Coordinates of C-alpha atoms and ligand atoms in Angstrom, one line a residue:
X1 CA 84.0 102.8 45.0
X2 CA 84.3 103.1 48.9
X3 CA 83.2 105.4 51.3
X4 CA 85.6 107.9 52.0
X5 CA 86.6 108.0 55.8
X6 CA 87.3 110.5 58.1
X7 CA 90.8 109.9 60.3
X8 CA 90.6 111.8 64.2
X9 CA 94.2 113.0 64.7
X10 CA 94.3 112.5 68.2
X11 CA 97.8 111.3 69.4
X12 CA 97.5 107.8 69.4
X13 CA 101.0 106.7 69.3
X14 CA 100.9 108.8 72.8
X15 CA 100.1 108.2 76.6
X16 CA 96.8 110.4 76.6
X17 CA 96.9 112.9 79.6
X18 CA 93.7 112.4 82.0
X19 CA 92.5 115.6 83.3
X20 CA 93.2 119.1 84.5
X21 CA 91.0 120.7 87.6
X22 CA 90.9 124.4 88.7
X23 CA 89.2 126.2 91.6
X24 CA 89.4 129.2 92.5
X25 CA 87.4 131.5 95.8
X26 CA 86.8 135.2 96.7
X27 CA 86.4 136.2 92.6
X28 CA 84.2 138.1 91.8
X29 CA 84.7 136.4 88.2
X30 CA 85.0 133.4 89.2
X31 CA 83.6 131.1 86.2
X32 CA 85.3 133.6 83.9
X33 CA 88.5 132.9 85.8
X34 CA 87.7 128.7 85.7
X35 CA 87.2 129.4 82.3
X36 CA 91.1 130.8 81.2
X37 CA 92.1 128.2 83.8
X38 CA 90.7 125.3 81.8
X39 CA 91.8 126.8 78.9
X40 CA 95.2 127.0 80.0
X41 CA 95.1 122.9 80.9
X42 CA 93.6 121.8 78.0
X43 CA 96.3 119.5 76.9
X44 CA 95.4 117.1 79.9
X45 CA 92.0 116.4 78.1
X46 CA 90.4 117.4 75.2
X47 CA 86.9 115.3 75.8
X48 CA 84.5 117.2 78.6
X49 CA 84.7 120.5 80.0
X50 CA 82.8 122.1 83.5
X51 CA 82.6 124.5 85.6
X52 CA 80.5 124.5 89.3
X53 CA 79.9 128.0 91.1
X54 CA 78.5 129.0 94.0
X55 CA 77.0 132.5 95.1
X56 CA 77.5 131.3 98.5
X57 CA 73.9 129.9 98.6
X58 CA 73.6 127.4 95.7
X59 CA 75.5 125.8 93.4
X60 CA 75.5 126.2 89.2
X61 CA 77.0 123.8 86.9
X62 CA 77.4 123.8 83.1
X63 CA 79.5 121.1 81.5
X64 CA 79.8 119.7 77.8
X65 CA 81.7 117.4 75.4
X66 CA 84.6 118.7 73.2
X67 CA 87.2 121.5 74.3
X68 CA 86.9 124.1 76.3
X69 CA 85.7 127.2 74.0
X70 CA 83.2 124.9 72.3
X71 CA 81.7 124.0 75.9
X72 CA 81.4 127.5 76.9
X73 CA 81.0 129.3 73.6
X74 CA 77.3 129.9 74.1
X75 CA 77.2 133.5 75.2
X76 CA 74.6 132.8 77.5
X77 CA 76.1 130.3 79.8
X78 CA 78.8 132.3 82.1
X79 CA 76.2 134.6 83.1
X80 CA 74.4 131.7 84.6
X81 CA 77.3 130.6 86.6
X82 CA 76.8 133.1 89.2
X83 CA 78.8 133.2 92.3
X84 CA 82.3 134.1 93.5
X85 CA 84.0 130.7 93.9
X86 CA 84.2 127.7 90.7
X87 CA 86.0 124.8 90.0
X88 CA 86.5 123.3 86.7
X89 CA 87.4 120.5 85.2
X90 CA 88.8 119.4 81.4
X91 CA 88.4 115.3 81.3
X92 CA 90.4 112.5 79.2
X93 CA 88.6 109.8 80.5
X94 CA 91.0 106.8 82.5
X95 CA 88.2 105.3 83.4
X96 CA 84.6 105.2 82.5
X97 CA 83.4 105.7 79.1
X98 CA 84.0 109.1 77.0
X99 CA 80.4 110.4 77.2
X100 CA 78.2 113.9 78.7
X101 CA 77.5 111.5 81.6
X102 CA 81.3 111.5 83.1
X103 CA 81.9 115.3 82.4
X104 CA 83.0 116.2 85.6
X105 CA 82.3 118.2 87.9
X106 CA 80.0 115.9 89.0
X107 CA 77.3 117.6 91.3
X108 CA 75.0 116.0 94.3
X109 CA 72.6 116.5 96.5
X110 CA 72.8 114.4 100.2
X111 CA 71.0 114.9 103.5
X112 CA 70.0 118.2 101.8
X113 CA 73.2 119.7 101.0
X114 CA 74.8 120.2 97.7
X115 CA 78.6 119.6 96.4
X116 CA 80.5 119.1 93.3
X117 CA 83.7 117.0 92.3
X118 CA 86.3 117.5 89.8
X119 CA 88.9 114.6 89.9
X120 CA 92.2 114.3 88.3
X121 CA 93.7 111.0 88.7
X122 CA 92.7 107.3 88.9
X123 CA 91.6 105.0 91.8
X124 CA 93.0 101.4 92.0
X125 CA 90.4 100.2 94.5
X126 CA 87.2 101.7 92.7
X127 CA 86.1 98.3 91.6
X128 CA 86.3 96.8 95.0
X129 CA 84.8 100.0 96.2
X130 CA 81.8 100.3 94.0
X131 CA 80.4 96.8 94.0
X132 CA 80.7 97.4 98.7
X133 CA 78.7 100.3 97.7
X134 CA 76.1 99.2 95.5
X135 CA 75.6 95.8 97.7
X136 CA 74.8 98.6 100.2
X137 CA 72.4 100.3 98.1
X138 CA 74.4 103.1 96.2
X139 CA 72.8 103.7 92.4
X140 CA 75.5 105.0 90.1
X141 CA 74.7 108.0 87.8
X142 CA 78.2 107.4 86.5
X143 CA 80.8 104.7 85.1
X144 CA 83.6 106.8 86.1
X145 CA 85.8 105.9 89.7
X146 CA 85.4 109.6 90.5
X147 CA 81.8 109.4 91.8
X148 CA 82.7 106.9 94.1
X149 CA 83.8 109.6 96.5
X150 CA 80.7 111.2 96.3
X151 CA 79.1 108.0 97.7
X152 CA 81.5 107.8 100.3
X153 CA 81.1 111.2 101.6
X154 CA 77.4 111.3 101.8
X155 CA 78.0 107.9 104.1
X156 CA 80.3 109.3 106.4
X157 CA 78.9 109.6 110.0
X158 CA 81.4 113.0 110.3
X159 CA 79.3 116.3 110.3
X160 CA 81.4 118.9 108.8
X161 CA 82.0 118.0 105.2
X162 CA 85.7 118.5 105.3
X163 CA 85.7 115.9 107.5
X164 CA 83.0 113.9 105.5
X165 CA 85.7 114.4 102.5
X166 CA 88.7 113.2 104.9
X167 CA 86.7 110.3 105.9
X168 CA 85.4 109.2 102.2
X169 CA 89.4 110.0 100.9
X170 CA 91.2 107.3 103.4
X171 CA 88.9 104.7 101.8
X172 CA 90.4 105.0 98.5
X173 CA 93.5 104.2 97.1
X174 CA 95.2 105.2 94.0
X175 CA 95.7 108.8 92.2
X176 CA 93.9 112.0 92.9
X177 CA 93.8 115.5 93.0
X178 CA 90.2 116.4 94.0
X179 CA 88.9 119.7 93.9
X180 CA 85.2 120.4 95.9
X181 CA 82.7 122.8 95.9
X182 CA 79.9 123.1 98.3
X183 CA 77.9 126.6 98.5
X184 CA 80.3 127.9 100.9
X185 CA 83.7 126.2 100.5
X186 CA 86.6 124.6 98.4
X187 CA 88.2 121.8 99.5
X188 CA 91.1 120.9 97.6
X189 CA 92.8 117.1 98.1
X190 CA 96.2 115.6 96.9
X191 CA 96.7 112.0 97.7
X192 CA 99.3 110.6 99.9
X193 CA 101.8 109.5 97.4
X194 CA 101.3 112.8 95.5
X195 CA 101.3 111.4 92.0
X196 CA 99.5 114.1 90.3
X197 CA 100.6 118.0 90.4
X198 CA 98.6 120.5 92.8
X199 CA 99.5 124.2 93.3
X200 CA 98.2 126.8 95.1
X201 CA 98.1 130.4 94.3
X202 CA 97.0 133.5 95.1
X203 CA 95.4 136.7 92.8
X204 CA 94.9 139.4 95.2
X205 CA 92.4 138.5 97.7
X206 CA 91.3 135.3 96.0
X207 CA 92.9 132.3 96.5
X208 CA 93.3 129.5 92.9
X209 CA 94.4 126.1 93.1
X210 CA 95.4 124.5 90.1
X211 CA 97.0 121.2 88.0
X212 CA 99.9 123.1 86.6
X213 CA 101.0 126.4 87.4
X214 CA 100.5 127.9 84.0
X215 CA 96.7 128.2 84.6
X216 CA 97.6 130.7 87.3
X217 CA 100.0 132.7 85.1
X218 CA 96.4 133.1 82.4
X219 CA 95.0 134.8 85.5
X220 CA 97.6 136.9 86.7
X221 CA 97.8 134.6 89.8
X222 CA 100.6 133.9 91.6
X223 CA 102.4 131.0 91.9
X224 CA 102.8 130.2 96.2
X225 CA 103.5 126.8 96.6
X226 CA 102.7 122.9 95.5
X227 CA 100.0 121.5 97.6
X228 CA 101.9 118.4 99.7
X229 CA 101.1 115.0 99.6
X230 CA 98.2 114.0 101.5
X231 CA 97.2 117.6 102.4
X232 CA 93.5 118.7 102.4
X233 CA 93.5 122.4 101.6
X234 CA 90.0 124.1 102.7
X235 CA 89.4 127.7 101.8
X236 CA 86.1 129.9 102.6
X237 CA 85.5 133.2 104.2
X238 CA 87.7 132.3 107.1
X239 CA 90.4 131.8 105.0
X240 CA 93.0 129.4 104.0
X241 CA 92.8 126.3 106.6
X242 CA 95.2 123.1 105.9
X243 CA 94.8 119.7 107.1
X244 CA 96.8 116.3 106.5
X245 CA 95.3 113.0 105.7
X246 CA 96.0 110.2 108.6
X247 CA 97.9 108.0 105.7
X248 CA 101.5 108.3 105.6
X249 CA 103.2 107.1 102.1
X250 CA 106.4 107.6 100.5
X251 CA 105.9 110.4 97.7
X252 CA 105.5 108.7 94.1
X253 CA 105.4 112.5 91.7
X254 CA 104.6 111.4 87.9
X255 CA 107.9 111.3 86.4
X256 CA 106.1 111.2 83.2
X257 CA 104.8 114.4 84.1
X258 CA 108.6 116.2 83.5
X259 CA 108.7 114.1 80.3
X260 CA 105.7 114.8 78.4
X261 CA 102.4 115.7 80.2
X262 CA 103.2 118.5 81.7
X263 CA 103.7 122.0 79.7
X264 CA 107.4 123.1 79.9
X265 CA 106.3 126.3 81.3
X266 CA 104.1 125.3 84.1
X267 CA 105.9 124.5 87.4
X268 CA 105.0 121.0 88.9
X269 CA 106.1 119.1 92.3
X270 CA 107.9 122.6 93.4
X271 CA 110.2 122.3 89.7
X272 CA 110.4 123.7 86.5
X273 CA 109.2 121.3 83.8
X274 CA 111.5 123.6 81.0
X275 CA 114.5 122.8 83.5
X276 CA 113.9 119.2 84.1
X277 CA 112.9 118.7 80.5
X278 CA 116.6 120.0 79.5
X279 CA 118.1 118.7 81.8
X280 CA 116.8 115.2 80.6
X281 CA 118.1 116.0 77.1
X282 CA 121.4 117.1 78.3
X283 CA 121.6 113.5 79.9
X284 CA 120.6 112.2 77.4
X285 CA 123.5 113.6 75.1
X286 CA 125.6 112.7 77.5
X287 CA 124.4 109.0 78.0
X288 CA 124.5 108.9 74.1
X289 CA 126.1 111.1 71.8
X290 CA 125.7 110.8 68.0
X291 CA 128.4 112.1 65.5
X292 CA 125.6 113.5 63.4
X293 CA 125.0 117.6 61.9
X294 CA 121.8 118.7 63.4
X295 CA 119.6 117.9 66.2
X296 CA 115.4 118.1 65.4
X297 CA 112.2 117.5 67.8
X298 CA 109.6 115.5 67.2
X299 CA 107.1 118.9 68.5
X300 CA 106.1 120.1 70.1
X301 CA 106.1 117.8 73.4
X302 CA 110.0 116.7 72.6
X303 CA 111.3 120.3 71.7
X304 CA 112.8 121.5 75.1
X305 CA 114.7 118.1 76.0
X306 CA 116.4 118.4 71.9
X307 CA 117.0 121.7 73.1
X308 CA 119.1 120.2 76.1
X309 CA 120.5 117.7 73.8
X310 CA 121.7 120.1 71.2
X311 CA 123.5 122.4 74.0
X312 CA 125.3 119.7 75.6
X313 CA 126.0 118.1 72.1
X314 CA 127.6 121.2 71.4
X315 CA 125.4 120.4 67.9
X316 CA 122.8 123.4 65.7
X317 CA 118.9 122.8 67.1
X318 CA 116.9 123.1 63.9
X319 CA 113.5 123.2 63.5
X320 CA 113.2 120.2 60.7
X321 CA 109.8 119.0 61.7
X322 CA 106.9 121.3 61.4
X323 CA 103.9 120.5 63.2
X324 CA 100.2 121.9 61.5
X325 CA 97.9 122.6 64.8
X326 CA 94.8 123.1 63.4
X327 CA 94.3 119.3 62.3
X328 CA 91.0 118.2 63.8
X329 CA 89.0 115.6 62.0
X330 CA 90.4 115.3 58.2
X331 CA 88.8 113.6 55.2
X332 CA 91.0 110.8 53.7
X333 CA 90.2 108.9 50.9
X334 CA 90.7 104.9 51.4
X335 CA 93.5 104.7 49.1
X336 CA 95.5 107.9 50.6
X337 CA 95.3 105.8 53.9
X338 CA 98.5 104.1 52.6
X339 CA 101.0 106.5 52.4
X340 CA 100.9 107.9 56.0
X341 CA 98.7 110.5 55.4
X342 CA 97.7 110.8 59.0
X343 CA 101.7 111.6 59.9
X344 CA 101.8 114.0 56.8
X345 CA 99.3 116.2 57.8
X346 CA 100.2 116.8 60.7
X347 CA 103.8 117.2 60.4
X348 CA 105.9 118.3 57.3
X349 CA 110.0 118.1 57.1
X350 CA 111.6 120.8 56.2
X351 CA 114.2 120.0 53.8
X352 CA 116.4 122.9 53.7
X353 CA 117.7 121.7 56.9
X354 CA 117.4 117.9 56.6
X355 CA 118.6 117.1 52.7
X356 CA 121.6 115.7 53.4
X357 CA 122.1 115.8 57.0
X358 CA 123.2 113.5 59.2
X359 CA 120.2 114.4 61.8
X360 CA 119.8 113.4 65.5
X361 CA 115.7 112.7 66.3
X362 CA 114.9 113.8 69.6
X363 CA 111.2 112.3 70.9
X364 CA 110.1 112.2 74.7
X365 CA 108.5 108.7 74.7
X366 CA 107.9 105.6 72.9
X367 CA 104.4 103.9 73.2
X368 CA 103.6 101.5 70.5
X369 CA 106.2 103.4 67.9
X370 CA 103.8 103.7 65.2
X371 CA 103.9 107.1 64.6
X372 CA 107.8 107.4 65.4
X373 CA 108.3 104.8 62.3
X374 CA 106.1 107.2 59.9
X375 CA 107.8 109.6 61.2
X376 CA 111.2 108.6 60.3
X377 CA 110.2 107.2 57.1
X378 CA 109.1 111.0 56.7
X379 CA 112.0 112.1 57.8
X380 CA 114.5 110.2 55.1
X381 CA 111.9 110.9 52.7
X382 CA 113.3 114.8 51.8
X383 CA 117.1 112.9 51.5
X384 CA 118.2 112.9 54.8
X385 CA 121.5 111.3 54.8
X386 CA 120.9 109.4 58.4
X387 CA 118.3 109.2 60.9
X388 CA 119.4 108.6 64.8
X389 CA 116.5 108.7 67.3
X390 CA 117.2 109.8 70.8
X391 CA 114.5 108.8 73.6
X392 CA 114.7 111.7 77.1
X393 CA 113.2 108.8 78.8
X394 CA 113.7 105.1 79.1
X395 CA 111.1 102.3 77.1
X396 CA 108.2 102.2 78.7
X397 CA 107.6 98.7 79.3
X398 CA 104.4 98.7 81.9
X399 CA 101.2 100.2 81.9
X400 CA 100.1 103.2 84.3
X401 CA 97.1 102.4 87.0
X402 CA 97.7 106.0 87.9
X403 CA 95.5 107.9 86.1
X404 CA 97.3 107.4 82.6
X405 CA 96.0 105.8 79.2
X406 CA 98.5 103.2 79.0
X407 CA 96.5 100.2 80.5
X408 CA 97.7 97.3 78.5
X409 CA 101.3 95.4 78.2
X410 CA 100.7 94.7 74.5
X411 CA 100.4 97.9 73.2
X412 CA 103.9 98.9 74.6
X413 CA 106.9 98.1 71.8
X414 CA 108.9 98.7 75.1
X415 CA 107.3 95.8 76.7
X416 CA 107.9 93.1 73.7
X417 CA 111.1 94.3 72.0
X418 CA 115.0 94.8 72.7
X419 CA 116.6 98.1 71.5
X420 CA 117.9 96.6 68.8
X421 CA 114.6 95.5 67.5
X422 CA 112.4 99.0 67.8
X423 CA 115.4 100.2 66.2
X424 CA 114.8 97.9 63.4
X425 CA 111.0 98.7 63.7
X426 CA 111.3 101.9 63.3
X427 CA 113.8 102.4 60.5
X428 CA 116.3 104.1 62.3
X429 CA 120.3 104.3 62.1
X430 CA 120.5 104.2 65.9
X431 CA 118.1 104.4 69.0
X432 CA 119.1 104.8 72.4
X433 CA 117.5 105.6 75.0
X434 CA 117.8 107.7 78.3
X435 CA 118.2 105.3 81.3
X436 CA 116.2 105.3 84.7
X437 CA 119.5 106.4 86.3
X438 CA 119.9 109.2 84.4
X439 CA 116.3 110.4 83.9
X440 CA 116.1 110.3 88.4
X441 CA 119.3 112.5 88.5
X442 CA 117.8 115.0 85.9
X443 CA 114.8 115.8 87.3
X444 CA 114.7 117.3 91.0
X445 CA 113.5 114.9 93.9
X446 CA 114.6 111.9 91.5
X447 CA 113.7 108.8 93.8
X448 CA 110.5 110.7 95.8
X449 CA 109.0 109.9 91.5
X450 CA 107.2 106.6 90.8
X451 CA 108.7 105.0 87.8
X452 CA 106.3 102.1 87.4
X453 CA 105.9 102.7 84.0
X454 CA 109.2 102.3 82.9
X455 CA 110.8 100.1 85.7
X456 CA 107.1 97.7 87.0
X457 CA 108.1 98.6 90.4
X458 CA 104.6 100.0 91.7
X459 CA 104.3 102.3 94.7
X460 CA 100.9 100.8 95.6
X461 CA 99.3 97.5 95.2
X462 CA 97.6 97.2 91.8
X463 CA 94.4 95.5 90.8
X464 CA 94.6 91.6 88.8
X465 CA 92.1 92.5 86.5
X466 CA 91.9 96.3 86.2
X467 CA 90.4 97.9 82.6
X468 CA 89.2 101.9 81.7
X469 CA 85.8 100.3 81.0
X470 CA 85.4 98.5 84.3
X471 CA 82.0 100.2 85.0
X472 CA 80.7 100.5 81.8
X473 CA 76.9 99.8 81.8
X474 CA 76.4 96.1 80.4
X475 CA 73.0 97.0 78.4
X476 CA 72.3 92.7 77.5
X477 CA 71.0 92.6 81.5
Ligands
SF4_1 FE1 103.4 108.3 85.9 FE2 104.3 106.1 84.8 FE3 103.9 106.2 87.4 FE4 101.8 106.3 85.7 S1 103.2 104.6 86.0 S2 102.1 107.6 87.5 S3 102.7 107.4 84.0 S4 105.4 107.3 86.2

């Protein structure tokens, strides 16, 4: 008989999210506060968790595989994590393997001085980057692009390390929002195109910077304002100081960020992700309206855009999926692995409101469309009299060198297929899907967003032979 096997239920029908960072200063909680923070970010990456602090002397790190409670749910560690000011950082790995050795922050010693990294983003020059630096000597504790900066840093001829960081940050191209700790300040970095989120808040006299603006509502913080593109933010017992990187580049904000990554009830680029969200599925409704009874999510990521879709429809919003959120890893016998048992236990369909229905499917994305055809196949499976699939967003037909786990044409259905065709993949009555024109004029600052993903058109230049792995280890040398 075979081995059983056990299935991960990890969204792989999904564009993963790649990280959240946090840092706050003048707490006198500070890891505790880093802590909720991560915690609120944990859906942009389930695979590390760490915290640095600093007592304004030295710094303390503690970091670990898996989510953040697990990390930190030995009693003893926050105690050691002394200090007023933290950053943190939850990791999905973009690039560089998914081990302890890439949790970030990543902390250093140079010319006797100490700092930690926590990176959220991806560097398109870290290839070129690495090999100038290890022809030069550099040794690599890492495989992931984030330590590069490090390197760069400790090389600069500039004194002061916030100009040490300026100097390492117009050397590299690509994604990033950086957060730094040394013993006696945080330096906080967006890049010049702004592709990935960074706010700034304040909780009495401490001052938080964070990915999404939800991890400032855990602490009581208050929301002040998105950090700019190309700003360098420092903050120690002086205060707040802001600085702008020399580069100069037209802003490219992560649509996908308003369509998925983002939760709907963080604030992002200065804009509520609920109101973009619903505003995409009111477009959407209006781009493509469905003579049907009842409009469903897929949930939970694609529940505030039906939401849109049903308003503007003038259609019921039913809850006709229901998602289980406690799946982790699940035992499945080999021949239960036929019948979509890794859809089914993660989602059931409710058939009082489905049996007989003529049902509008409202989802956020298509990747491969694996999952979406189990899905529907779920769906009809409780008599559902038709099955139309609505997409808040256009097909994604390139991959992201930004920071985002889509990093190969051929996994995208988008990329390969017509309409007609997923629509035929997938086992739906109709598809359609939102177009680039109307997913720009739904979200605020349409054109300042980079679209690569689902137009090509990249707002930087992009690397011939870029992979996640690039820098893992080759052990056969
Ligand atoms: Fe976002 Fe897509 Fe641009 Fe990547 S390519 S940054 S996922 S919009």
């Amino acid at each position: 008989m075979p081995n059983p096997v056990y299935v991960e239920h990890n969204d792989d029908d999904v564009p993963r999210e790649y990280c959240g960072v946090f840092g706050i200063v003048g707490d006198p909680y500070a890891a505790e506060q880093a802590y909720l923070g991560l915690y609120a970010l944990q859906h942009r990456g389930q695979e590390s968790a760490g915290i640095a602090s600093s007592n304004g002397r030295e710094l303390f790190l503690h970091k670990g595989m898996g989510l953040v409670w697990s990390v930190f749910s030995d009693p003893e560690v926050m105690p050691r994590l002394k200090g007023s000011a933290a950053i943190g950082h939850n990791r999905y790995s973009t690039t560089g393997s998914s081990d302890l050795l890439n949790a970030q922050p990543i902390a250093v010693q140079y010319r006797g001085r100490q700092i930690a990294a926590a990176h959220n983003g991806n560097l398109v020059n870290s290839l070129e980057l690495r090999t100038m630096l290890e022809q030069k000597g550099s040794i690599f504790q890492t495989t992931s692009d984030s330590e590069i900066v490090l390197h760069l840093i400790a090389r600069s001829k500039a004194d002061a390390t916030v100009d040490a960081v300026m100097d390492a940050l117009t050397h590299i191209d690509g994604a990033y929002c950086f957060v730094f700790l040394t013993p006696t300040q945080l330096i906080a970095a967006r890049d010049p195109h702004g592709f990935r989120p960074l706010c700034l808040g304040r909780k009495g006299d401490a001052v938080v910077v964070a990915s999404e603006s939800c991890a400032l509502d855990i602490i009581g913080a208050e929301y002040i304002r998105s950090i700019e593109p190309g700003e360098v933010v420092v903050i120690d017992e002086e205060g707040l100081t802001s600085k702008t990187l020399p580069e100069r580049a037209s802003p490219s904000y992560c649509i996908f960020e308003h369509i998925y990554f983002s939760r709907p009830d963080s604030i992002i680029f200065g804009e509520k992700v609920d109101k973009a969200r619903r505003k995409l599925g009111k477009q959407l409704a209006r781009e493509a309206p469905c003579d049907a009874d009842v409009v469903i999510a897929i949930p939970d990521s694609a529940n505030t855009a039906a939401l849109g879709y049903a308003h503007e429809s003038g259609m019921r919003f039913e809850l006709g999926l229901i998602r289980n959120h406690y799946v982790g890893r699940t035992f499945i016998a080999p021949h239960q692995k036929e019948r979509d048992l890794d859809v089914r236990v993660k989602f059931n369909p409710v058939t009082g409101v489905l049996k007989n229905k003529r049902v509008v499917v409202v989802e956020d994305s298509i990747v491969r469309g694996t999952t979406l055809k189990q899905l529907v196949h779920l769906i009809r499976s409780v008599g559902t009299k038709e099955v139309h699939v609505r997409v808040s967003s256009p097909p994604v037909i390139s991959p992201c060198y930004y920071g985002i786990d889509i990093s190969s044409r051929g996994e995208l259905i988008g990329a390969s297929h017509d309409v007609e065709a997923i629509r035929r993949y997938i086992g739906a009555d109709t598809l359609a899907y939102l177009s680039v024109e109307g997913m720009l004029g739904a979200v605020g600052k349409g054109d300042a967003h980079c679209t690569a993903c689902f137009t090509g058109r990249y707002p930087t230049c992009i690397p011939e032979h870029f992979t996640k792995e690039q820098f893992v280890f080759d052990c056969r040398e």
